[in-house]
Amino acid sequence: MALVTSHMNANVPSANLFGTPVGDKNSSNGQNIANNSNVTIQKQHHKNHHNSTSHHHSQRNGQGTFDAIYNATLNNNDFSDPVNKTETNLIKAIFNEQNVTFVDQTSPKRYEPDRPIGYGAFGVVWSVTDPRNHKKVALKKMPNVFQNLASCKRVFREIRMLDSFRHDNVLGLLDILQPTDKHFFQEIYILTELMQSDLHKIIVSPQPLTSDHIKVFVYQILRGLKYLHSANILHRDIKPGNLLVNSNCILKICDFGLARVWNPKEQVNMTHEVVTQYYRAPELLMGARKYTGAIDVWSVGCIFAELLGRRILFQAQGPIEQLNMIIDLLGTPNTDEMRNACDGAKNYIMRSAYRQPNTMKFYSLSHQASHEAVHLLISMLMFDPEKRMNVDDALAHPYLEEGRMRFHSCMCSCCYTTPRKERIFAKISDPGHQMPFDSKWEKELTRLSMFDLRERLYKYITERTPLFGIPLCINTNSASYRDFVNSSVAQASELPPSPNAWD
């Protein structure tokens, strides 16, 4: 049964999340979507907040073996018609009858039932249908936003970041559901593009990965990471499960719950309790409080090796074992390479037996581990973060040239094909963020109280122009509503498991 659909009546019933009708304060905002194949919405003309040219030039025609990955990782679903469409929807559109006309131009015979697709540390994700255009989207519930100050800051930071992203390889925000009442404002619901799988599922699947697959995946990860770093954002949790993939092998970086605005010109202390252990850079394992975007590059290097070998590169039981596995492969670091480590970690390494590097093991990962592949891998997995290859240099590496050509020949939205079948390539193949985040914003965020953050979040959501100019809200009459509200996050902790306490 459909979890989401439209509400056609002018009067909005009191069937919202907290039993309070949502007002139509946004009814004068919107735009004319005259050519939408699924829905026609006519409202007073207003510039849509979310529109970007990249969405109009999308040319995503995946080919050949790339579609096989999609088929190998999707579950078979049994689709059925909803019994009562208006009573089985979790979220509904809010309309003002005086200046809105909603015309459904399609009569789908079969509906894909809405269902949970992910349970993360900071939210629950469901696959639902947007009632305004009948497209499948991802609905993420962010529960207990105001349970503590850290949670509130994290959510506000993540929403602001998602709302600014306009990039093929970074998951952006489509919409935010309207809260019903400021006094009952406890959870936030956001809509994002629905992706069919993630890189972890692909790696553990029996589907063979060709060199083309690996190159185009690594290229997209680095391309998205360049965009984030150009926005002064450290992701701090790059891992296969946070790299979503659709049926055309388009890859998007997601989950910005641990992301942080960072100024490369400033050296400020940050927590080292970030990044899932298997993908955690050695400086973090050794207690460094000052670090750079090099921690994200290390994570990409680990994922690159995992794509080649189809197994986790450093799969240790704990942080100390993790560090020892890294040293077994890369060799014992010298004092200068440990300059940002805490004293306890330095002393531990200095007391341990000296180990020579053994990077030749990279060639045993796979027959696809060519000289170029191993060179790129070693460059991204340097123990010293200052010697580690940065994102720009990694993107320029010869190994990724074929991946770049594949991506821009048929997958990207920055290039397009003319009616004469000529491919017009963008002047900038790996664009940066147009409006980087200022570290002053991050500093201001740390000074705000819980009350101030709650007020700002509520104002940001309610004053933001919704997609198509038509807001959405939760509908408690949905048959799936009980399951949705009872779904909980995977863990309550705000951070990954703490690394070893050296001191």
C-alpha positions as semicolon CSV with decimal commas, in nm:
position;residue;x (nm);y (nm);z (nm)
1;M;0,000;0,000;0,000
2;A;0,119;0,348;-0,080
3;L;0,264;0,526;0,218
4;V;0,251;0,868;0,058
5;T;-0,009;1,036;-0,161
6;S;-0,182;1,367;-0,220
7;H;-0,462;1,522;-0,024
8;M;-0,698;1,690;-0,269
9;N;-0,932;1,876;-0,035
10;A;-0,899;2,244;0,041
11;N;-0,949;2,188;0,411
12;V;-0,655;2,015;0,572
13;P;-0,783;1,761;0,827
14;S;-0,640;1,730;1,175
15;A;-0,470;1,406;1,079
16;N;-0,117;1,535;1,092
17;L;0,165;1,398;1,300
18;F;0,063;1,568;1,625
19;G;-0,310;1,600;1,558
20;T;-0,289;1,970;1,475
21;P;-0,388;2,105;1,130
22;V;-0,104;2,248;0,927
23;G;-0,170;2,596;0,798
24;D;-0,141;2,700;0,434
25;K;0,106;2,980;0,494
26;N;0,311;2,862;0,197
27;S;0,021;2,848;-0,043
28;S;0,121;3,167;-0,222
29;N;0,462;3,028;-0,307
30;G;0,528;2,797;-0,597
31;Q;0,581;2,775;-0,968
32;N;0,412;2,647;-1,283
33;I;0,522;2,293;-1,365
34;A;0,356;2,274;-1,702
35;N;0,553;1,996;-1,864
36;N;0,574;1,744;-1,582
37;S;0,475;1,403;-1,718
38;N;0,302;1,300;-1,397
39;V;0,140;1,609;-1,253
40;T;0,041;1,964;-1,343
41;I;0,053;2,216;-1,062
42;Q;-0,054;2,576;-1,123
43;K;0,021;2,843;-0,864
44;Q;0,132;3,203;-0,845
45;H;0,474;3,222;-1,009
46;H;0,757;3,212;-0,760
47;K;1,116;3,103;-0,800
48;N;1,158;2,754;-0,660
49;H;1,427;2,733;-0,395
50;H;1,552;2,396;-0,507
51;N;1,571;2,437;-0,888
52;S;1,912;2,398;-1,045
53;T;2,024;2,364;-1,404
54;S;2,189;2,033;-1,333
55;H;1,848;1,868;-1,300
56;H;1,742;1,983;-1,647
57;H;2,040;1,837;-1,832
58;S;2,045;1,497;-1,668
59;Q;2,170;1,235;-1,912
60;R;2,184;0,912;-1,716
61;N;2,170;0,627;-1,958
62;G;2,356;0,344;-1,785
63;Q;2,480;0,074;-2,020
64;G;2,572;-0,292;-2,035
65;T;2,728;-0,448;-1,732
66;F;2,653;-0,144;-1,519
67;D;2,285;-0,245;-1,510
68;A;2,383;-0,592;-1,390
69;I;2,489;-0,453;-1,053
70;Y;2,143;-0,309;-1,005
71;N;1,979;-0,641;-1,088
72;A;2,212;-0,828;-0,854
73;T;2,143;-0,610;-0,550
74;L;1,772;-0,525;-0,572
75;N;1,514;-0,727;-0,384
76;N;1,213;-0,865;-0,569
77;N;0,904;-0,674;-0,457
78;D;0,541;-0,775;-0,486
79;F;0,347;-0,472;-0,603
80;S;-0,023;-0,437;-0,537
81;D;-0,295;-0,178;-0,567
82;P;-0,378;0,023;-0,255
83;V;-0,719;-0,053;-0,109
84;N;-0,786;0,302;0,004
85;K;-0,537;0,551;-0,132
86;T;-0,633;0,854;0,078
87;E;-0,634;0,658;0,405
88;T;-0,309;0,467;0,356
89;N;-0,073;0,760;0,299
90;L;0,185;0,858;0,554
91;I;0,246;1,205;0,414
92;K;0,018;1,426;0,211
93;A;0,035;1,745;0,009
94;I;-0,123;2,063;0,144
95;F;-0,320;2,272;-0,105
96;N;-0,511;2,598;-0,115
97;E;-0,807;2,549;-0,348
98;Q;-0,820;2,914;-0,457
99;N;-0,490;2,913;-0,643
100;V;-0,386;2,549;-0,682
101;T;-0,497;2,294;-0,937
102;F;-0,365;1,941;-0,903
103;V;-0,418;1,721;-1,209
104;D;-0,307;1,359;-1,202
105;Q;-0,210;1,278;-1,561
106;T;-0,130;0,913;-1,499
107;S;-0,331;0,617;-1,379
108;P;-0,073;0,368;-1,256
109;K;-0,217;0,019;-1,229
110;R;0,039;-0,100;-0,978
111;Y;0,195;0,070;-0,680
112;E;0,521;-0,018;-0,510
113;P;0,446;-0,048;-0,139
114;D;0,629;0,196;0,084
115;R;0,874;0,026;0,312
116;P;1,172;0,084;0,541
117;I;1,504;0,065;0,360
118;G;1,757;0,176;0,619
119;Y;1,823;0,217;0,989
120;G;2,120;0,437;1,067
121;A;2,267;0,583;1,383
122;F;2,083;0,912;1,334
123;G;1,764;0,826;1,148
124;V;1,529;0,584;0,979
125;V;1,480;0,587;0,601
126;W;1,170;0,472;0,413
127;S;1,103;0,440;0,042
128;V;0,787;0,640;-0,031
129;T;0,606;0,810;-0,319
130;D;0,598;1,189;-0,351
131;P;0,227;1,276;-0,392
132;R;0,309;1,576;-0,610
133;N;0,465;1,385;-0,899
134;H;0,431;1,016;-0,799
135;K;0,807;0,962;-0,801
136;K;0,973;0,733;-0,550
137;V;1,182;0,924;-0,297
138;A;1,352;0,852;0,033
139;L;1,184;0,977;0,351
140;K;1,425;1,011;0,644
141;K;1,297;1,050;0,997
142;M;1,532;1,232;1,235
143;P;1,395;1,144;1,579
144;N;1,468;1,303;1,916
145;V;1,628;1,605;1,757
146;F;1,615;1,807;2,077
147;Q;1,709;1,539;2,328
148;N;2,044;1,712;2,382
149;L;2,245;2,003;2,248
150;A;2,483;1,785;2,045
151;S;2,194;1,618;1,861
152;C;2,030;1,951;1,783
153;K;2,352;2,100;1,642
154;R;2,419;1,790;1,436
155;V;2,074;1,793;1,275
156;F;2,082;2,166;1,200
157;R;2,430;2,129;1,048
158;E;2,326;1,831;0,837
159;I;2,009;1,997;0,704
160;R;2,192;2,316;0,607
161;M;2,456;2,112;0,427
162;L;2,207;1,890;0,243
163;D;2,008;2,193;0,134
164;S;2,316;2,348;-0,027
165;F;2,429;2,044;-0,226
166;R;2,379;2,045;-0,605
167;H;2,605;1,771;-0,736
168;D;2,570;1,438;-0,914
169;N;2,780;1,256;-0,656
170;V;2,651;1,408;-0,333
171;L;2,304;1,338;-0,197
172;G;2,109;1,661;-0,165
173;L;1,784;1,766;-0,003
174;L;1,461;1,757;-0,204
175;D;1,224;1,880;0,064
176;I;1,149;1,905;0,435
177;L;0,809;1,811;0,571
178;Q;0,627;2,087;0,755
179;P;0,609;2,060;1,135
180;T;0,259;2,089;1,276
181;D;0,322;2,304;1,579
182;K;0,630;2,462;1,730
183;H;0,538;2,334;2,077
184;F;0,529;1,972;1,952
185;F;0,834;2,010;1,730
186;Q;1,047;1,705;1,821
187;E;1,117;1,519;1,494
188;I;1,221;1,628;1,147
189;Y;1,133;1,453;0,821
190;I;1,333;1,513;0,503
191;L;1,297;1,390;0,146
192;T;1,597;1,297;-0,067
193;E;1,651;1,116;-0,394
194;L;1,591;0,742;-0,369
195;M;1,891;0,525;-0,451
196;Q;1,847;0,152;-0,503
197;S;2,159;0,018;-0,331
198;D;2,489;0,109;-0,171
199;L;2,851;0,017;-0,229
200;H;2,865;-0,220;0,067
201;K;2,586;-0,435;-0,076
202;I;2,758;-0,436;-0,413
203;I;3,096;-0,536;-0,269
204;V;2,952;-0,832;-0,074
205;S;2,728;-0,943;-0,363
206;P;2,837;-1,222;-0,601
207;Q;2,819;-0,980;-0,894
208;P;3,163;-0,953;-1,061
209;L;3,321;-0,609;-1,062
210;T;3,519;-0,518;-1,372
211;S;3,800;-0,264;-1,384
212;D;3,552;-0,025;-1,545
213;H;3,320;-0,057;-1,246
214;I;3,600;0,009;-0,999
215;K;3,735;0,307;-1,191
216;V;3,398;0,475;-1,233
217;F;3,308;0,417;-0,868
218;V;3,638;0,551;-0,730
219;Y;3,618;0,846;-0,969
220;Q;3,270;0,937;-0,847
221;I;3,366;0,906;-0,480
222;L;3,660;1,141;-0,529
223;R;3,453;1,375;-0,746
224;G;3,190;1,406;-0,473
225;L;3,458;1,441;-0,207
226;K;3,622;1,726;-0,398
227;Y;3,286;1,905;-0,398
228;L;3,254;1,861;-0,022
229;H;3,610;1,972;0,054
230;S;3,567;2,276;-0,171
231;A;3,268;2,366;0,049
232;N;3,497;2,342;0,355
233;I;3,320;2,027;0,470
234;L;3,489;1,721;0,616
235;H;3,261;1,419;0,584
236;R;3,436;1,217;0,858
237;D;3,249;0,893;0,792
238;I;3,325;0,782;0,436
239;K;3,248;0,409;0,413
240;P;3,080;0,179;0,156
241;G;2,745;0,194;0,336
242;N;2,743;0,574;0,301
243;L;2,796;0,558;-0,075
244;L;2,457;0,511;-0,240
245;V;2,431;0,366;-0,591
246;N;2,138;0,365;-0,832
247;S;2,050;0,139;-1,125
248;N;2,277;0,335;-1,362
249;C;2,576;0,313;-1,128
250;I;2,549;0,677;-1,030
251;L;2,712;0,704;-0,688
252;K;2,622;0,962;-0,422
253;I;2,790;1,033;-0,090
254;C;2,533;1,043;0,190
255;D;2,495;1,059;0,570
256;F;2,639;1,386;0,696
257;G;2,565;1,321;1,061
258;L;2,935;1,345;1,150
259;A;3,029;1,608;0,889
260;R;3,191;1,928;1,007
261;V;3,258;2,270;0,856
262;W;3,635;2,315;0,848
263;N;3,864;2,600;0,746
264;P;4,191;2,465;0,601
265;K;4,364;2,789;0,706
266;E;4,273;2,739;1,071
267;Q;4,405;2,473;1,306
268;V;4,131;2,395;1,556
269;N;4,085;2,096;1,781
270;M;3,818;1,848;1,670
271;T;3,707;1,517;1,810
272;H;3,899;1,209;1,697
273;E;3,591;0,996;1,769
274;V;3,489;0,994;1,404
275;V;3,493;0,756;1,107
276;T;3,395;0,390;1,129
277;Q;3,702;0,205;1,259
278;Y;3,788;0,005;0,944
279;Y;3,818;0,330;0,744
280;R;3,976;0,546;1,014
281;A;4,303;0,718;0,927
282;P;4,609;0,642;1,145
283;E;4,625;0,998;1,281
284;L;4,273;0,951;1,422
285;L;4,362;0,613;1,566
286;M;4,657;0,781;1,739
287;G;4,442;1,047;1,902
288;A;4,508;1,348;1,677
289;R;4,283;1,644;1,756
290;K;4,392;1,848;1,455
291;Y;4,337;1,692;1,116
292;T;4,242;1,777;0,759
293;G;4,054;1,642;0,458
294;A;4,329;1,379;0,438
295;I;4,121;1,163;0,675
296;D;3,852;1,137;0,406
297;V;4,111;1,051;0,140
298;W;4,240;0,767;0,360
299;S;3,885;0,629;0,382
300;V;3,855;0,638;0,002
301;G;4,185;0,450;-0,027
302;C;4,052;0,178;0,204
303;I;3,735;0,153;-0,007
304;F;3,940;0,138;-0,328
305;A;4,132;-0,160;-0,187
306;E;3,804;-0,318;-0,078
307;L;3,664;-0,287;-0,431
308;L;3,973;-0,460;-0,568
309;G;3,990;-0,738;-0,310
310;R;3,618;-0,768;-0,224
311;R;3,714;-0,770;0,144
312;I;3,784;-0,507;0,410
313;L;4,150;-0,402;0,397
314;F;4,202;-0,343;0,770
315;Q;3,943;-0,555;0,949
316;A;4,054;-0,543;1,312
317;Q;3,871;-0,614;1,636
318;G;3,982;-0,291;1,803
319;P;4,168;0,038;1,744
320;I;4,512;-0,088;1,855
321;E;4,487;-0,395;1,633
322;Q;4,369;-0,163;1,354
323;L;4,679;0,052;1,394
324;N;4,906;-0,253;1,400
325;M;4,752;-0,387;1,078
326;I;4,823;-0,053;0,911
327;I;5,185;-0,053;1,032
328;D;5,231;-0,415;0,920
329;L;5,147;-0,300;0,568
330;L;5,297;0,050;0,555
331;G;5,587;0,009;0,796
332;T;5,672;0,184;1,123
333;P;5,630;0,563;1,096
334;N;5,910;0,796;1,202
335;T;5,872;1,065;1,467
336;D;5,784;1,338;1,217
337;E;5,505;1,129;1,066
338;M;5,352;1,099;1,414
339;R;5,374;1,471;1,496
340;N;4,997;1,510;1,549
341;A;4,957;1,192;1,754
342;C;4,910;1,201;2,129
343;D;5,205;1,108;2,352
344;G;5,055;0,776;2,455
345;A;5,023;0,661;2,094
346;K;5,376;0,777;2,009
347;N;5,520;0,588;2,305
348;Y;5,332;0,274;2,205
349;I;5,477;0,283;1,852
350;M;5,829;0,362;1,971
351;R;5,823;0,067;2,213
352;S;5,703;-0,173;1,942
353;A;5,937;-0,365;1,713
354;Y;6,034;-0,183;1,394
355;R;5,850;-0,306;1,083
356;Q;5,946;-0,262;0,718
357;P;5,679;-0,157;0,465
358;N;5,517;-0,441;0,274
359;T;5,316;-0,258;0,009
360;M;5,376;-0,533;-0,247
361;K;5,078;-0,702;-0,081
362;F;4,856;-0,457;-0,268
363;Y;4,922;-0,654;-0,586
364;S;4,774;-0,965;-0,426
365;L;4,438;-0,796;-0,375
366;S;4,320;-0,879;-0,725
367;H;4,439;-0,946;-1,077
368;Q;4,294;-0,601;-1,147
369;A;4,555;-0,442;-0,918
370;S;4,763;-0,292;-1,198
371;H;5,073;-0,076;-1,146
372;E;4,862;0,238;-1,188
373;A;4,601;0,109;-0,943
374;V;4,862;0,024;-0,678
375;H;5,037;0,358;-0,725
376;L;4,711;0,545;-0,664
377;L;4,630;0,318;-0,370
378;I;4,967;0,373;-0,200
379;S;4,941;0,748;-0,262
380;M;4,604;0,766;-0,084
381;L;4,719;0,541;0,203
382;M;5,030;0,729;0,311
383;F;5,075;0,720;0,689
384;D;5,169;1,089;0,699
385;P;4,856;1,296;0,617
386;E;5,071;1,572;0,466
387;K;5,226;1,325;0,221
388;R;4,891;1,165;0,143
389;M;4,755;1,251;-0,202
390;N;4,483;1,517;-0,197
391;V;4,153;1,490;-0,384
392;D;4,256;1,706;-0,681
393;D;4,572;1,505;-0,744
394;A;4,385;1,177;-0,705
395;L;4,127;1,285;-0,963
396;A;4,409;1,371;-1,204
397;H;4,570;1,027;-1,165
398;P;4,600;0,832;-1,495
399;Y;4,426;0,529;-1,344
400;L;4,097;0,721;-1,325
401;E;4,100;0,860;-1,679
402;E;3,882;0,580;-1,815
403;G;3,642;0,622;-1,525
404;R;3,616;0,993;-1,599
405;M;3,543;0,928;-1,967
406;R;3,280;0,666;-1,886
407;F;3,107;0,894;-1,637
408;H;3,096;1,197;-1,864
409;S;3,003;1,002;-2,176
410;C;2,665;0,885;-2,048
411;M;2,616;0,929;-1,673
412;C;2,671;1,289;-1,563
413;S;2,434;1,587;-1,573
414;C;2,702;1,848;-1,651
415;C;2,744;1,723;-2,009
416;Y;2,468;1,667;-2,262
417;T;2,394;1,510;-2,599
418;T;2,260;1,717;-2,889
419;P;1,976;1,602;-3,117
420;R;2,251;1,508;-3,363
421;K;2,392;1,267;-3,105
422;E;2,696;1,484;-3,037
423;R;2,821;1,481;-2,679
424;I;2,894;1,830;-2,546
425;F;3,134;1,810;-2,253
426;A;3,137;2,060;-1,969
427;K;3,439;2,288;-1,938
428;I;3,480;2,188;-1,574
429;S;3,440;1,814;-1,527
430;D;3,489;1,812;-1,150
431;P;3,319;2,128;-1,016
432;G;3,352;2,264;-0,665
433;H;3,085;2,407;-0,438
434;Q;2,963;2,752;-0,545
435;M;2,920;2,888;-0,191
436;P;3,164;2,731;0,058
437;F;3,059;2,723;0,421
438;D;3,223;2,983;0,642
439;S;3,385;2,856;0,960
440;K;3,220;3,151;1,136
441;W;2,887;2,971;1,086
442;E;3,026;2,665;1,264
443;K;3,158;2,880;1,549
444;E;2,822;3,055;1,584
445;L;2,648;2,718;1,590
446;T;2,859;2,608;1,887
447;R;2,754;2,918;2,084
448;L;2,378;2,875;2,043
449;S;2,161;2,737;2,320
450;M;1,909;2,456;2,274
451;F;1,624;2,709;2,272
452;D;1,792;2,925;2,006
453;L;1,870;2,624;1,787
454;R;1,513;2,498;1,812
455;E;1,376;2,840;1,712
456;R;1,616;2,869;1,418
457;L;1,544;2,518;1,295
458;Y;1,170;2,574;1,307
459;K;1,203;2,906;1,124
460;Y;1,437;2,758;0,864
461;I;1,197;2,474;0,783
462;T;0,874;2,676;0,779
463;E;1,017;2,965;0,574
464;R;1,192;2,743;0,320
465;T;1,011;2,725;-0,016
466;P;0,900;2,363;-0,064
467;L;0,955;2,164;-0,381
468;F;0,695;2,262;-0,646
469;G;0,582;2,532;-0,401
470;I;0,356;2,277;-0,231
471;P;0,438;2,164;0,124
472;L;0,399;1,815;0,263
473;C;0,312;1,692;0,610
474;I;0,275;1,366;0,800
475;N;-0,065;1,195;0,794
476;T;-0,146;0,985;1,100
477;N;-0,431;0,810;0,914
478;S;-0,176;0,612;0,716
479;A;-0,191;0,236;0,753
480;S;0,189;0,241;0,775
481;Y;0,203;0,525;1,025
482;R;0,231;0,302;1,332
483;D;0,521;0,105;1,183
484;F;0,688;0,427;1,078
485;V;0,672;0,600;1,417
486;N;0,781;0,282;1,596
487;S;1,088;0,238;1,376
488;S;1,396;0,338;1,570
489;V;1,758;0,422;1,499
490;A;2,028;0,158;1,500
491;Q;2,215;0,306;1,794
492;A;2,162;0,588;2,039
493;S;2,520;0,712;2,047
494;E;2,602;1,043;1,882
495;L;2,946;0,915;1,780
496;P;3,111;0,597;1,651
497;P;3,268;0,367;1,909
498;S;3,538;0,560;2,089
499;P;3,898;0,497;1,982
500;N;4,158;0,380;2,227
501;A;4,220;0,610;2,522
502;W;4,598;0,648;2,497
503;D;4,651;0,885;2,788
